[in-house]
XYZ file of C-alpha atoms in Angstrom:
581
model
C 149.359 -13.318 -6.536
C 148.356 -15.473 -9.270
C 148.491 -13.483 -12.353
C 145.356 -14.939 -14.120
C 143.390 -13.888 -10.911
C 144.783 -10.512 -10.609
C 143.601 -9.714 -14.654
C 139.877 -11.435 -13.161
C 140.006 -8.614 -10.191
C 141.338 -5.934 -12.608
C 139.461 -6.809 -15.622
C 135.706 -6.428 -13.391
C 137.174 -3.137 -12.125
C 138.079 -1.711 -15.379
C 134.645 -2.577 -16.926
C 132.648 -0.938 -13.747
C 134.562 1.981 -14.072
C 134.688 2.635 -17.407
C 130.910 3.425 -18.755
C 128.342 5.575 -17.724
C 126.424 7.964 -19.839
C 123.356 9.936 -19.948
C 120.763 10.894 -22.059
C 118.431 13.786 -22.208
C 114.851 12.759 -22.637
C 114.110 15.968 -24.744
C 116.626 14.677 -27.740
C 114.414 11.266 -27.566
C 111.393 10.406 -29.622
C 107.936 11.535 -28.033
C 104.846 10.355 -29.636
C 101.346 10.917 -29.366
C 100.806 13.993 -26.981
C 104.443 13.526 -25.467
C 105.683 17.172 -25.128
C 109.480 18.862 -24.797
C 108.712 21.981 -21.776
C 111.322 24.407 -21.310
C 112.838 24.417 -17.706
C 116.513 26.137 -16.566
C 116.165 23.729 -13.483
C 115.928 20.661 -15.979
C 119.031 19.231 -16.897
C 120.117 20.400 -20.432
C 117.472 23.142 -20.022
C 114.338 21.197 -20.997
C 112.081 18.117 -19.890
C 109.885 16.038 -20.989
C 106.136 15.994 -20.049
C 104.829 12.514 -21.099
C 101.457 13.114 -20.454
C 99.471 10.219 -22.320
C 102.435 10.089 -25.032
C 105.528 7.800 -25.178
C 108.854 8.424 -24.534
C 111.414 7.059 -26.993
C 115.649 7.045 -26.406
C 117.375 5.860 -29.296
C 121.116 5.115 -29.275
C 121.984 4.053 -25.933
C 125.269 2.618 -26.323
C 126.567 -0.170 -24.130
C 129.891 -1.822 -24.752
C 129.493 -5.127 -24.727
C 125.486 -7.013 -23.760
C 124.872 -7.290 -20.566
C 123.296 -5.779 -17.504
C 123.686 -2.360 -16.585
C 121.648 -0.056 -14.090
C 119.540 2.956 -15.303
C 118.426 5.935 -13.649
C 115.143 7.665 -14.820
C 114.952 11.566 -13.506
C 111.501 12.371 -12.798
C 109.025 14.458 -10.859
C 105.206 13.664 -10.614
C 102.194 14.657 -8.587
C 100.827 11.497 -7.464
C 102.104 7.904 -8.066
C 101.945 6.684 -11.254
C 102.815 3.501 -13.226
C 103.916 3.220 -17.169
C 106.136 0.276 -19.108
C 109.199 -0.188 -19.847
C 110.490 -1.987 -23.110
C 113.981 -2.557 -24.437
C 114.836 -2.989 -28.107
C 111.120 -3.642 -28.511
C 110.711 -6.116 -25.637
C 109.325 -5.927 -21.902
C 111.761 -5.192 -19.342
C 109.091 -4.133 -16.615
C 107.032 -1.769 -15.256
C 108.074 1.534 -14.028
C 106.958 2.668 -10.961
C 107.302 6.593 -10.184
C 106.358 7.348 -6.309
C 105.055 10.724 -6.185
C 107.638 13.742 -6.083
C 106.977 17.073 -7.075
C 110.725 18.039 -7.198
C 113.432 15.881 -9.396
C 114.216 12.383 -8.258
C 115.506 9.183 -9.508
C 113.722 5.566 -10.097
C 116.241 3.288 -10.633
C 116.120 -0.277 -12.447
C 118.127 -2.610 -14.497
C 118.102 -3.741 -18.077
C 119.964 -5.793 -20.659
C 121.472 -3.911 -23.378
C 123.153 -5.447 -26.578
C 126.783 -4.452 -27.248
C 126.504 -1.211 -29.479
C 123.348 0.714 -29.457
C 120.069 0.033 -28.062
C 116.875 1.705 -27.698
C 114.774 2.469 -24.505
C 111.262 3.096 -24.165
C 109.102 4.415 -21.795
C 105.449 2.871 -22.793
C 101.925 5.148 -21.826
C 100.666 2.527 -18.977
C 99.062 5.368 -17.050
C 100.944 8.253 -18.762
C 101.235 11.535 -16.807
C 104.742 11.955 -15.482
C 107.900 14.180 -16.952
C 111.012 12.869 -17.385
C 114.121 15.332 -16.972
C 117.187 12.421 -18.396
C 118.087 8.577 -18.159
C 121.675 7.485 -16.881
C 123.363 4.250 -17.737
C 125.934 2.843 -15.430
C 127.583 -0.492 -14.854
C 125.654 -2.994 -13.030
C 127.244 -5.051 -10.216
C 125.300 -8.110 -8.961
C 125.239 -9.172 -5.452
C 125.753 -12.358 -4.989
C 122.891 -14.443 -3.313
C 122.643 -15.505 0.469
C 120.045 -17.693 0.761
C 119.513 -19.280 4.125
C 119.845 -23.428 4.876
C 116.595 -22.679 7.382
C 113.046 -22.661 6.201
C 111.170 -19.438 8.221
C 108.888 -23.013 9.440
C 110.464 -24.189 13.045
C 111.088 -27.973 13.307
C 109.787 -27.971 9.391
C 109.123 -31.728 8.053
C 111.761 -33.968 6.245
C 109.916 -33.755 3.423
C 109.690 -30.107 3.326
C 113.427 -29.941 4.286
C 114.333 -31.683 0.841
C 111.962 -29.835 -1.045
C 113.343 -26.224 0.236
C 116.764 -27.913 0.007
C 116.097 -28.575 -3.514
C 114.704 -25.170 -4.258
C 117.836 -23.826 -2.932
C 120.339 -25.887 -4.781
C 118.904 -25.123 -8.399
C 118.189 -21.405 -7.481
C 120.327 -19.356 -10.201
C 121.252 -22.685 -12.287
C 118.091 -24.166 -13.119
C 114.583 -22.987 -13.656
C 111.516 -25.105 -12.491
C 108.589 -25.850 -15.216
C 104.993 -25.884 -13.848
C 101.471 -24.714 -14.849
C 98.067 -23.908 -12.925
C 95.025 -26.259 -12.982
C 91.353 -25.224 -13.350
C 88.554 -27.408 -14.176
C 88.833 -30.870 -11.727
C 85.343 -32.152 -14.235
C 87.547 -34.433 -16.286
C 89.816 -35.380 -13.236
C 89.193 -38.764 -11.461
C 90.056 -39.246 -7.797
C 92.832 -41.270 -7.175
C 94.162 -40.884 -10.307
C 97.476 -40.011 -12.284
C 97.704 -35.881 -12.031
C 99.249 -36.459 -15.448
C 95.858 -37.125 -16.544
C 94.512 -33.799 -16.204
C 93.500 -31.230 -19.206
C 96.132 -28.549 -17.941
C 98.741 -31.350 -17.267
C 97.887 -33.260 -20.873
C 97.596 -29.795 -23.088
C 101.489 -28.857 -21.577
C 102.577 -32.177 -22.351
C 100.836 -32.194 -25.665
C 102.911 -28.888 -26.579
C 106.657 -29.762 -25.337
C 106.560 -33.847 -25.066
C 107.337 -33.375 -20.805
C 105.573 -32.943 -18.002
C 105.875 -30.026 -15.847
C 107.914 -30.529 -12.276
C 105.599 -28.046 -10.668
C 101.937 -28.018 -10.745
C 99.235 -26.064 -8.966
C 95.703 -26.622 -7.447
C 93.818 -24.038 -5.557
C 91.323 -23.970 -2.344
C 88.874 -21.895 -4.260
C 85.925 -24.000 -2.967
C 87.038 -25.220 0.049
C 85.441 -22.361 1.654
C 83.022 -19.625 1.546
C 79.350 -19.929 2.150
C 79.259 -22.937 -0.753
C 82.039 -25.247 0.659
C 80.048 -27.759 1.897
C 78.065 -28.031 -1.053
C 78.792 -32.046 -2.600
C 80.230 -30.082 -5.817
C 82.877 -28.060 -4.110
C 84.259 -30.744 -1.887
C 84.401 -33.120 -4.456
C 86.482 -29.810 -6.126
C 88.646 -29.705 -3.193
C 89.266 -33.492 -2.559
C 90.337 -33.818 -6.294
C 93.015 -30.834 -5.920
C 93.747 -32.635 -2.328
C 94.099 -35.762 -4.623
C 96.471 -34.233 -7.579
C 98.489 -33.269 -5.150
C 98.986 -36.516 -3.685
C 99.568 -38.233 -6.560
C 102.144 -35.893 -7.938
C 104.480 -36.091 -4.857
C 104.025 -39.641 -5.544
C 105.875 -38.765 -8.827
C 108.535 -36.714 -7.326
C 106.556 -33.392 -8.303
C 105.905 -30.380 -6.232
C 102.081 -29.413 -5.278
C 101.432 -25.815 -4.917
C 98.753 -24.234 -3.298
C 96.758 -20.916 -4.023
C 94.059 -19.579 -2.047
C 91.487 -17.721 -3.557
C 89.708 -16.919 -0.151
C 86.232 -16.178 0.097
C 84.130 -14.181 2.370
C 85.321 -15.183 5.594
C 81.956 -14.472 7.162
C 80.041 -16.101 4.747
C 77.673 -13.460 3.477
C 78.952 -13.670 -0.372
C 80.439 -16.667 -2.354
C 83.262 -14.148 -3.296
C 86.644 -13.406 -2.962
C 86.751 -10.164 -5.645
C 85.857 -6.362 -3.864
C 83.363 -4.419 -5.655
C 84.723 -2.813 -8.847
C 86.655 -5.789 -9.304
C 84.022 -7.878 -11.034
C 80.719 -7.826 -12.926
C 79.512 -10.897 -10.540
C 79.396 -11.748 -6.995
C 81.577 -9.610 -4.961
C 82.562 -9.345 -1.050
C 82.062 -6.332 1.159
C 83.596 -7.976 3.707
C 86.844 -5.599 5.181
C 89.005 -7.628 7.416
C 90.234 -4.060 9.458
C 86.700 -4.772 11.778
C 88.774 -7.606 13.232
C 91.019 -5.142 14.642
C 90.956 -3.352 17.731
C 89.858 0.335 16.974
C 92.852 2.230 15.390
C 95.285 -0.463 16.021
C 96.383 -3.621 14.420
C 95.801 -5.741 17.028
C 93.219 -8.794 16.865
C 89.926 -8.357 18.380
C 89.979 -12.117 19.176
C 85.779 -11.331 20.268
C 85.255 -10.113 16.716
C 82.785 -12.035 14.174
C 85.039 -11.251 11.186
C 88.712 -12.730 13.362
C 86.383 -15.646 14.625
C 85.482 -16.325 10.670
C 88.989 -15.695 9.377
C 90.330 -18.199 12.409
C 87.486 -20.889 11.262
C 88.901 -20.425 7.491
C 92.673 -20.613 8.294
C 92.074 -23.664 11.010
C 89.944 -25.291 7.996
C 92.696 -25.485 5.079
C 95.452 -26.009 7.933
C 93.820 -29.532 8.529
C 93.913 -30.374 4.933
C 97.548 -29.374 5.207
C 97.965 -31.347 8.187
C 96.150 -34.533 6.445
C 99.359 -34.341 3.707
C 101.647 -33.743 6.268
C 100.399 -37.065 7.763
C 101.616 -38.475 5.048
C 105.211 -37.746 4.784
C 103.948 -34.811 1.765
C 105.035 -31.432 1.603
C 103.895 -28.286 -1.218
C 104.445 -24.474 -1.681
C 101.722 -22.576 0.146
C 101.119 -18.777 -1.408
C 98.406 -16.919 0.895
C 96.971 -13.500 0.342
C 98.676 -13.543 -2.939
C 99.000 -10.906 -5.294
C 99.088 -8.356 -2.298
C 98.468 -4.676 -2.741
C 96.271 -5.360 -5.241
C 93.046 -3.493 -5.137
C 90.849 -6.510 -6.691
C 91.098 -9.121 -3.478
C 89.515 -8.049 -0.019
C 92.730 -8.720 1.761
C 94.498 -6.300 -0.088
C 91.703 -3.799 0.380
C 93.541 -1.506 3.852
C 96.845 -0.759 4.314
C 100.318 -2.617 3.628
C 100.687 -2.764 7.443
C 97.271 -4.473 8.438
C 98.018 -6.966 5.596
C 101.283 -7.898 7.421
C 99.449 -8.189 10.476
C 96.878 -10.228 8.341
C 99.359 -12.861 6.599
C 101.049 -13.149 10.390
C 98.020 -14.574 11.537
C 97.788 -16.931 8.866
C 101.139 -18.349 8.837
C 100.922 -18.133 12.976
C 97.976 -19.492 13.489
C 98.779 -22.389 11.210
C 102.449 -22.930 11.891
C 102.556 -22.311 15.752
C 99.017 -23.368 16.589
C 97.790 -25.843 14.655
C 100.961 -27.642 13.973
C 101.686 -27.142 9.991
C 105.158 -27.751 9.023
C 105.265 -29.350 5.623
C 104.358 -25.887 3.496
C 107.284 -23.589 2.059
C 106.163 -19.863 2.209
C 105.339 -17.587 -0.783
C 104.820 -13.980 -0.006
C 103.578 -12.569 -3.247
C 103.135 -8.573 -3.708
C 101.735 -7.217 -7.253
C 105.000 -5.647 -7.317
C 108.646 -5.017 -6.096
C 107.372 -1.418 -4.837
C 104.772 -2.629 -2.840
C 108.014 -2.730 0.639
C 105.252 -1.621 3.047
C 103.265 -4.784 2.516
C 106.216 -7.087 3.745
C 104.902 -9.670 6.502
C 108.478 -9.720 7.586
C 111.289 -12.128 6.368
C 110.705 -14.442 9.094
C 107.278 -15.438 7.412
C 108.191 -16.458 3.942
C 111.149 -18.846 2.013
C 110.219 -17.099 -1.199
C 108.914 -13.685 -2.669
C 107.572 -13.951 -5.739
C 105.246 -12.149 -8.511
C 102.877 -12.687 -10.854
C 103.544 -11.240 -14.990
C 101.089 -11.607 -17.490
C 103.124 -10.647 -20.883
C 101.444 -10.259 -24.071
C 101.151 -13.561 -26.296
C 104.633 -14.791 -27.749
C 106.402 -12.205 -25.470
C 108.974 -14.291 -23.754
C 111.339 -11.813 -21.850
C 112.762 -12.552 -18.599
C 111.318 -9.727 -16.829
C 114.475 -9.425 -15.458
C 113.788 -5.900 -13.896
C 111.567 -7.369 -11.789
C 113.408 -10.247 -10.801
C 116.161 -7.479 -9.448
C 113.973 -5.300 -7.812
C 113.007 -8.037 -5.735
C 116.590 -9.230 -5.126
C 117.262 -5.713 -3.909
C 114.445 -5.530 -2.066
C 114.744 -8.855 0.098
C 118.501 -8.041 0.020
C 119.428 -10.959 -2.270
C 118.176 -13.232 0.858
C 115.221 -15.030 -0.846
C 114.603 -17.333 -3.374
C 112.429 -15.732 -6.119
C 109.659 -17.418 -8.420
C 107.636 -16.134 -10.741
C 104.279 -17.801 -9.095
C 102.197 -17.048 -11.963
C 102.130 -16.302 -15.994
C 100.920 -16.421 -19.411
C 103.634 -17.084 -21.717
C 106.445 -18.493 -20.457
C 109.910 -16.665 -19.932
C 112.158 -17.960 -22.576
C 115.600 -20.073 -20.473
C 118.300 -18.696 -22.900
C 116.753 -14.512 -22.107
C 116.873 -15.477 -18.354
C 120.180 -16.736 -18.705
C 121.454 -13.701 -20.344
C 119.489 -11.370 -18.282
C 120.526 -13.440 -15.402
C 117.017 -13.340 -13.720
C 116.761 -17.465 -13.517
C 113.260 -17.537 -11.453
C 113.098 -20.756 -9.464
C 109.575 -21.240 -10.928
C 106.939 -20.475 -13.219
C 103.727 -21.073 -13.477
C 101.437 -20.518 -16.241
C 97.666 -20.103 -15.858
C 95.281 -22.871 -16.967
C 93.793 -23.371 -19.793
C 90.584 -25.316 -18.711
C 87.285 -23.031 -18.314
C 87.949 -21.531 -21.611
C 91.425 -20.021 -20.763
C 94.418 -19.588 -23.327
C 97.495 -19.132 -21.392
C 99.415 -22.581 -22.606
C 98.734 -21.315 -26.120
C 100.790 -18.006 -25.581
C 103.710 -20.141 -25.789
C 104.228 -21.303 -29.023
C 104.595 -24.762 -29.470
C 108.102 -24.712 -30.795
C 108.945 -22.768 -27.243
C 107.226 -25.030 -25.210
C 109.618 -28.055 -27.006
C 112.783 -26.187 -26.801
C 112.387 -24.696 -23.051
C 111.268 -27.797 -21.640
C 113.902 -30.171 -23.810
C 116.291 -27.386 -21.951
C 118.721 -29.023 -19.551
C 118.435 -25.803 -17.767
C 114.694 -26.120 -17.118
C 113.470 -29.187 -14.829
C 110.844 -31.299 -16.228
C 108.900 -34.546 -14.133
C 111.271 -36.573 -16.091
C 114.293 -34.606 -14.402
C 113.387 -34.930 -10.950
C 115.200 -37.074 -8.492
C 112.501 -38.585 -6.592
C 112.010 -37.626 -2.915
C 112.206 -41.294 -1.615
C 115.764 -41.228 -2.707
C 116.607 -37.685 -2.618
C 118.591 -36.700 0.440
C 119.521 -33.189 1.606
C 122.950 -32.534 3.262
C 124.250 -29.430 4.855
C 128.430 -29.139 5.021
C 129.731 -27.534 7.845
C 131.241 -25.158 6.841
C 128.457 -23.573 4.741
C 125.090 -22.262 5.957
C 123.851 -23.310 2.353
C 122.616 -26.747 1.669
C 123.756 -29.191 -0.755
C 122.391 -32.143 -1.524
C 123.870 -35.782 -2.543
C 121.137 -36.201 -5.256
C 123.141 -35.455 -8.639
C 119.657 -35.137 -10.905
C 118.999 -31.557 -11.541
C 121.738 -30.362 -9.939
C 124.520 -28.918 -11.807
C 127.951 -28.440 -9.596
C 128.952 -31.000 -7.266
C 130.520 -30.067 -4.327
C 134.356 -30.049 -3.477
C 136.717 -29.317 -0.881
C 139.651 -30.209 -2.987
C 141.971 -28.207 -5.320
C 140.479 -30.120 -8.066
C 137.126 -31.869 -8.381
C 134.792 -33.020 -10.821
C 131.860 -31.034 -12.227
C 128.905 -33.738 -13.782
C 125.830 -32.798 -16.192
C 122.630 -33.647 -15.717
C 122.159 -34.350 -18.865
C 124.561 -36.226 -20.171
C 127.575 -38.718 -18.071
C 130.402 -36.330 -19.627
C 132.196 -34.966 -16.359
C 134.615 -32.297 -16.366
C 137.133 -31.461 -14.195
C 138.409 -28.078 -13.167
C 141.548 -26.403 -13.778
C 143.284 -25.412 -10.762
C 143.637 -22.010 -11.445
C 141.635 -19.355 -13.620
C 143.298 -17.796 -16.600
C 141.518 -14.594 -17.924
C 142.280 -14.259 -21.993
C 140.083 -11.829 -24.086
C 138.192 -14.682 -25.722
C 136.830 -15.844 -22.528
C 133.215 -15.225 -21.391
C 132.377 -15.612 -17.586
C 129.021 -17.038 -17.248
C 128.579 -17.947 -13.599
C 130.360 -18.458 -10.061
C 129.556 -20.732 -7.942
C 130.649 -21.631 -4.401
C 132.164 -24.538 -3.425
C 128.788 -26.281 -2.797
C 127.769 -25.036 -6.348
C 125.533 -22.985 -5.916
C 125.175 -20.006 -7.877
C 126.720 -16.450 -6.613
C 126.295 -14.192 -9.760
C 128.208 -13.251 -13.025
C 131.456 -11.425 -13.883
C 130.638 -8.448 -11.834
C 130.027 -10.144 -8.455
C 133.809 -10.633 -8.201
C 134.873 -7.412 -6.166
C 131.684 -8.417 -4.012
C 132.779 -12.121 -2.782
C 133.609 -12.780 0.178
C 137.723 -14.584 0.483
C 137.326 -18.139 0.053
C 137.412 -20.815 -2.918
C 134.854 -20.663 -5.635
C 133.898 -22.154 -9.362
C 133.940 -19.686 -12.187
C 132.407 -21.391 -15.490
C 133.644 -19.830 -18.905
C 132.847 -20.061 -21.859
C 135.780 -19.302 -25.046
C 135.833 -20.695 -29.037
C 132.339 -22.514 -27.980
C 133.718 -24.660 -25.156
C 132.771 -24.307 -21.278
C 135.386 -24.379 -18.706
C 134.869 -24.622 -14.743
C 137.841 -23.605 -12.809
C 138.991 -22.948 -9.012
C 139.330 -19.611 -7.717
C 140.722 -18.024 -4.569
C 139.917 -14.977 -3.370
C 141.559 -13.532 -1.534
């Protein structure tokens, strides 16, 4: 055995095996009305009852930065939610299912080599904490399917999944949300719009990605002249940015499917208009089975047949876009989040069956979009969705990765789906998700139109250096989808694609091949073996089609067969061929 491959195997061992630690939550900081309670069942004899207090752990040592698991110990009465910060910066939200006896939550974090300090943040308070553990983190590498969940999908929505899936774990996709369509002219360039122009203004590109919604396309108003002429200006956008080689992406914002309220929000959700309207009555009693005679399935069929013709009208034209339904599910501010996780699955099956299988829509990849990883009983089933994704609104100026989230849900869809981050204030900053390895395929900030903000959480110097980022794809990076062709080798069930913009690896079946940036016409070629020395930094692998598999501890968990590690030593980047075997 080579010997540089056997130090690669031995070298990921010895780091998984040689750090764990833990750290009683009574010798942390507590703040406010944090208390230390005295308990022979608690490890080290003691807990921690945060009640509306914080929870400080100071001098959690790592030995060198990178991922690593941790394991909270907790007990609580009833389920309760709180933050979780790093060395001063988000890593997530903590969320602690109710137990009255000791159990673990676990996450992951990035720590910096040497110590570190973890925080757990009042969000709702209330819940003791007995210890935290630290333990190597191994990543799993990804297994993304060539298939969209969409039977006999379009071409068009073949290269546009095909595309997603190539620059998954390389590259991150910009985009942003539009509002106001006042300004907006039919017909014309989408780069003329306020939420287009103000990114644009900020980093000197234009986003890849960028989002309209249906909010007036139905609901007792939608005929109204004011919100079609909404509607057909999204419908327009759209049009013209696929034009451009962008992506259109659709959000819903679904109001009362029986008409009674021009609302989406549930009562206690808003100061204005809300809905009463509760989707379970189209049910069979005590069952989650359509009562296809009910008034409210007959008005949520009428709704879903309505915005599956405007799909179909796009699909007409050789267009395809992201769909995200029922978004932000489990959240109690929407009426279809309003019952239980298992009638919404019933609820988004109807949507995407009623429009895929019935009416005949095949151009729309499909976003399932829980408020958060822990929200498993709300699942429509994997069949029903390409991508999972979430929405994280960060304080201004706080650019983390969220990478906690962004592994929940890779544990959670068993590292099967491609995850986005479908909406956002500021944006997360390429070089933490690099490091925190939690590359979403998307984001998507807010607008800024009707007297919105969220472009202005990022500073302006961010905007210019994420988007000037060969590692983030811009308009002005995007192949073109006339000329942008999808292939599929045999003897991978993940696509590649014979497009080199925006993609980073090219594909080999040889020894020794040639790796091309997308930025630049420097190519270089790989060394035919893989020689660990101490200066060396492993920074990805890749397969043979390029396409990302996960960092240095993913090694033990490959699958035999050839694949690209890229690493980095004295400020130079090597890619070079690897054999497991």
């Amino acid at each position: 055995m080579n010997i540089g491959k056997l130090l690669l195997i031995l070298g990921a061992t010895i780091a998984t095996a040689s750090f764990a630690a833990k750290y009683e939550a009574e010798a942390g900081t507590l703040t406010n009305d944090a208390k230390k309670v005295s308990d022979g069942g608690a490890s080290g004899g003691a807990y921690v009852d945060m009640q509306s207090g914080n929870l400080s752990i100071n001098n959690v040592n790592a030995e060198k930065t990178g991922k690593y698991s941790l394991k909270v110990r907790y007990k609580v009465g009833d389920y309760k939610e709180n933050l979780l910060k790093v060395n001063g910066a988000s890593a997530g939200t903590l969320a602690f299912e109710a137990s009255n006896n000791w159990t673990d939550l676990s996450t992951v974090v990035t720590l910096n080599a040497g110590n570190n300090t973890i925080l757990i943040e009042k969000y709702w308070g209330w819940v003791s904490v007995d210890y935290i553990e630290v333990n190597p983190y191994v990543s799993e590498p990804f297994k993304i399917s060539s298939n969209l969940v969409t039977p006999n999908a379009t071409e068009s929505a073949q290269k546009l999944y095909t595309f997603l899936v190539n620059n998954f774990g390389k590259k991150t996709i910009s985009g942003v949300m539009t509002g106001d369509m006042g300004s907006y002219s039919m017909g014309a360039d989408f780069k003329t719009h306020d939420d287009v122009k103000e990114i644009y203004s900020k980093g000197g590109k234009y986003p890849a990605l960028v989002g309209v919604d249906f909010l007036f396309a139905s609901g007792p108003n939608a005929n109204s002249s004011w919100n079609q002429e909404y509607t057909n200006k999204a419908l327009s956008l759209a049009r013209n940015l696929w034009k451009q080689g962008g992506i259109p992406n659709f959000t819903w914002h679904w109001k009362d499917p029986l008409d009674k309220q021009d609302a989406f929000y549930i009562k206690g959700a808003t100061d204005g208009t809300y809905t009463d309207f509760d989707f379970a009555t189209a049910f069979k009693s005590g069952t989650t089975e359509w009562n296809t005679e009910s008034a409210a399935y007959k008005g949520i069929i009428a709704d879903v047949d309505h915005i599956a013709d405007y799909f179909l009208d796009l699909q007409k034209d050789g267009i395809a876009g992201i769909f995200r339904p029922l978004h932000e599910a489990g959240g109690k501010w929407f009426w279809w989040s309003i019952n239980s996780g298992k009638q919404f699955a019933a609820l988004y099956r109807l949507v995407f069956d009623r429009m895929v299988k019935v009416k005949g829509v095949k151009n729309m990849i499909w976003v399932y979009n829980p408020i958060s990883p822990a929200v498993y009983d709300w699942d429509p089933g994997a069949d029903y969705y390409d991508v999972i994704a979430i929405d994280i609104y960060n304080s201004a100026n706080d650019h983390s990765s969220c990478s906690s989230d962004f592994d929940k849900f890779k544990s959670a869809s068993k590292s099967s789906k491609i995850i986005a981050l479908t909406e956002n204030g500021p944006i997360p900053d390429i070089n933490n998700m690099v490091k925190e390895e939690a590359m979403w395929s998307w984001w998507m900030p807010w607008y800024s139109t009707w007297g919105s903000t969220f472009s202005s959480q990022t500073s302006n110097a961010m905007w210019k250096s994420n988007l000037n980022d060969e590692r983030v794809i811009t308009l002005e990076d995007m192949p073109g989808w006339a000329s942008y062709t999808p292939v599929v080798n045999s003897s991978s069930s993940t696509p590649a694609t014979t497009s080199s913009s925006s993609e980073s690896i090219a594909s080999s079946s040889s020894s020794e091949s040639a790796i091309t940036s997308s930025s630049s016409n420097e190519t270089q070629h790989l060394a035919k073996t893989f020689n660990l020395n101490v200066s060396s930094e492993i920074t990805g692998i890749f397969d043979m089609n390029g396409h990302y598999m996960g960092s240095e501890s993913a090694l033990t968990k490959l699958p035999q067969g050839r694949y690209i590690i890229r690493s980095r030593a004295a400020g130079k980047t090597t890619n070079s061929l690897y054999l497991k075997k």
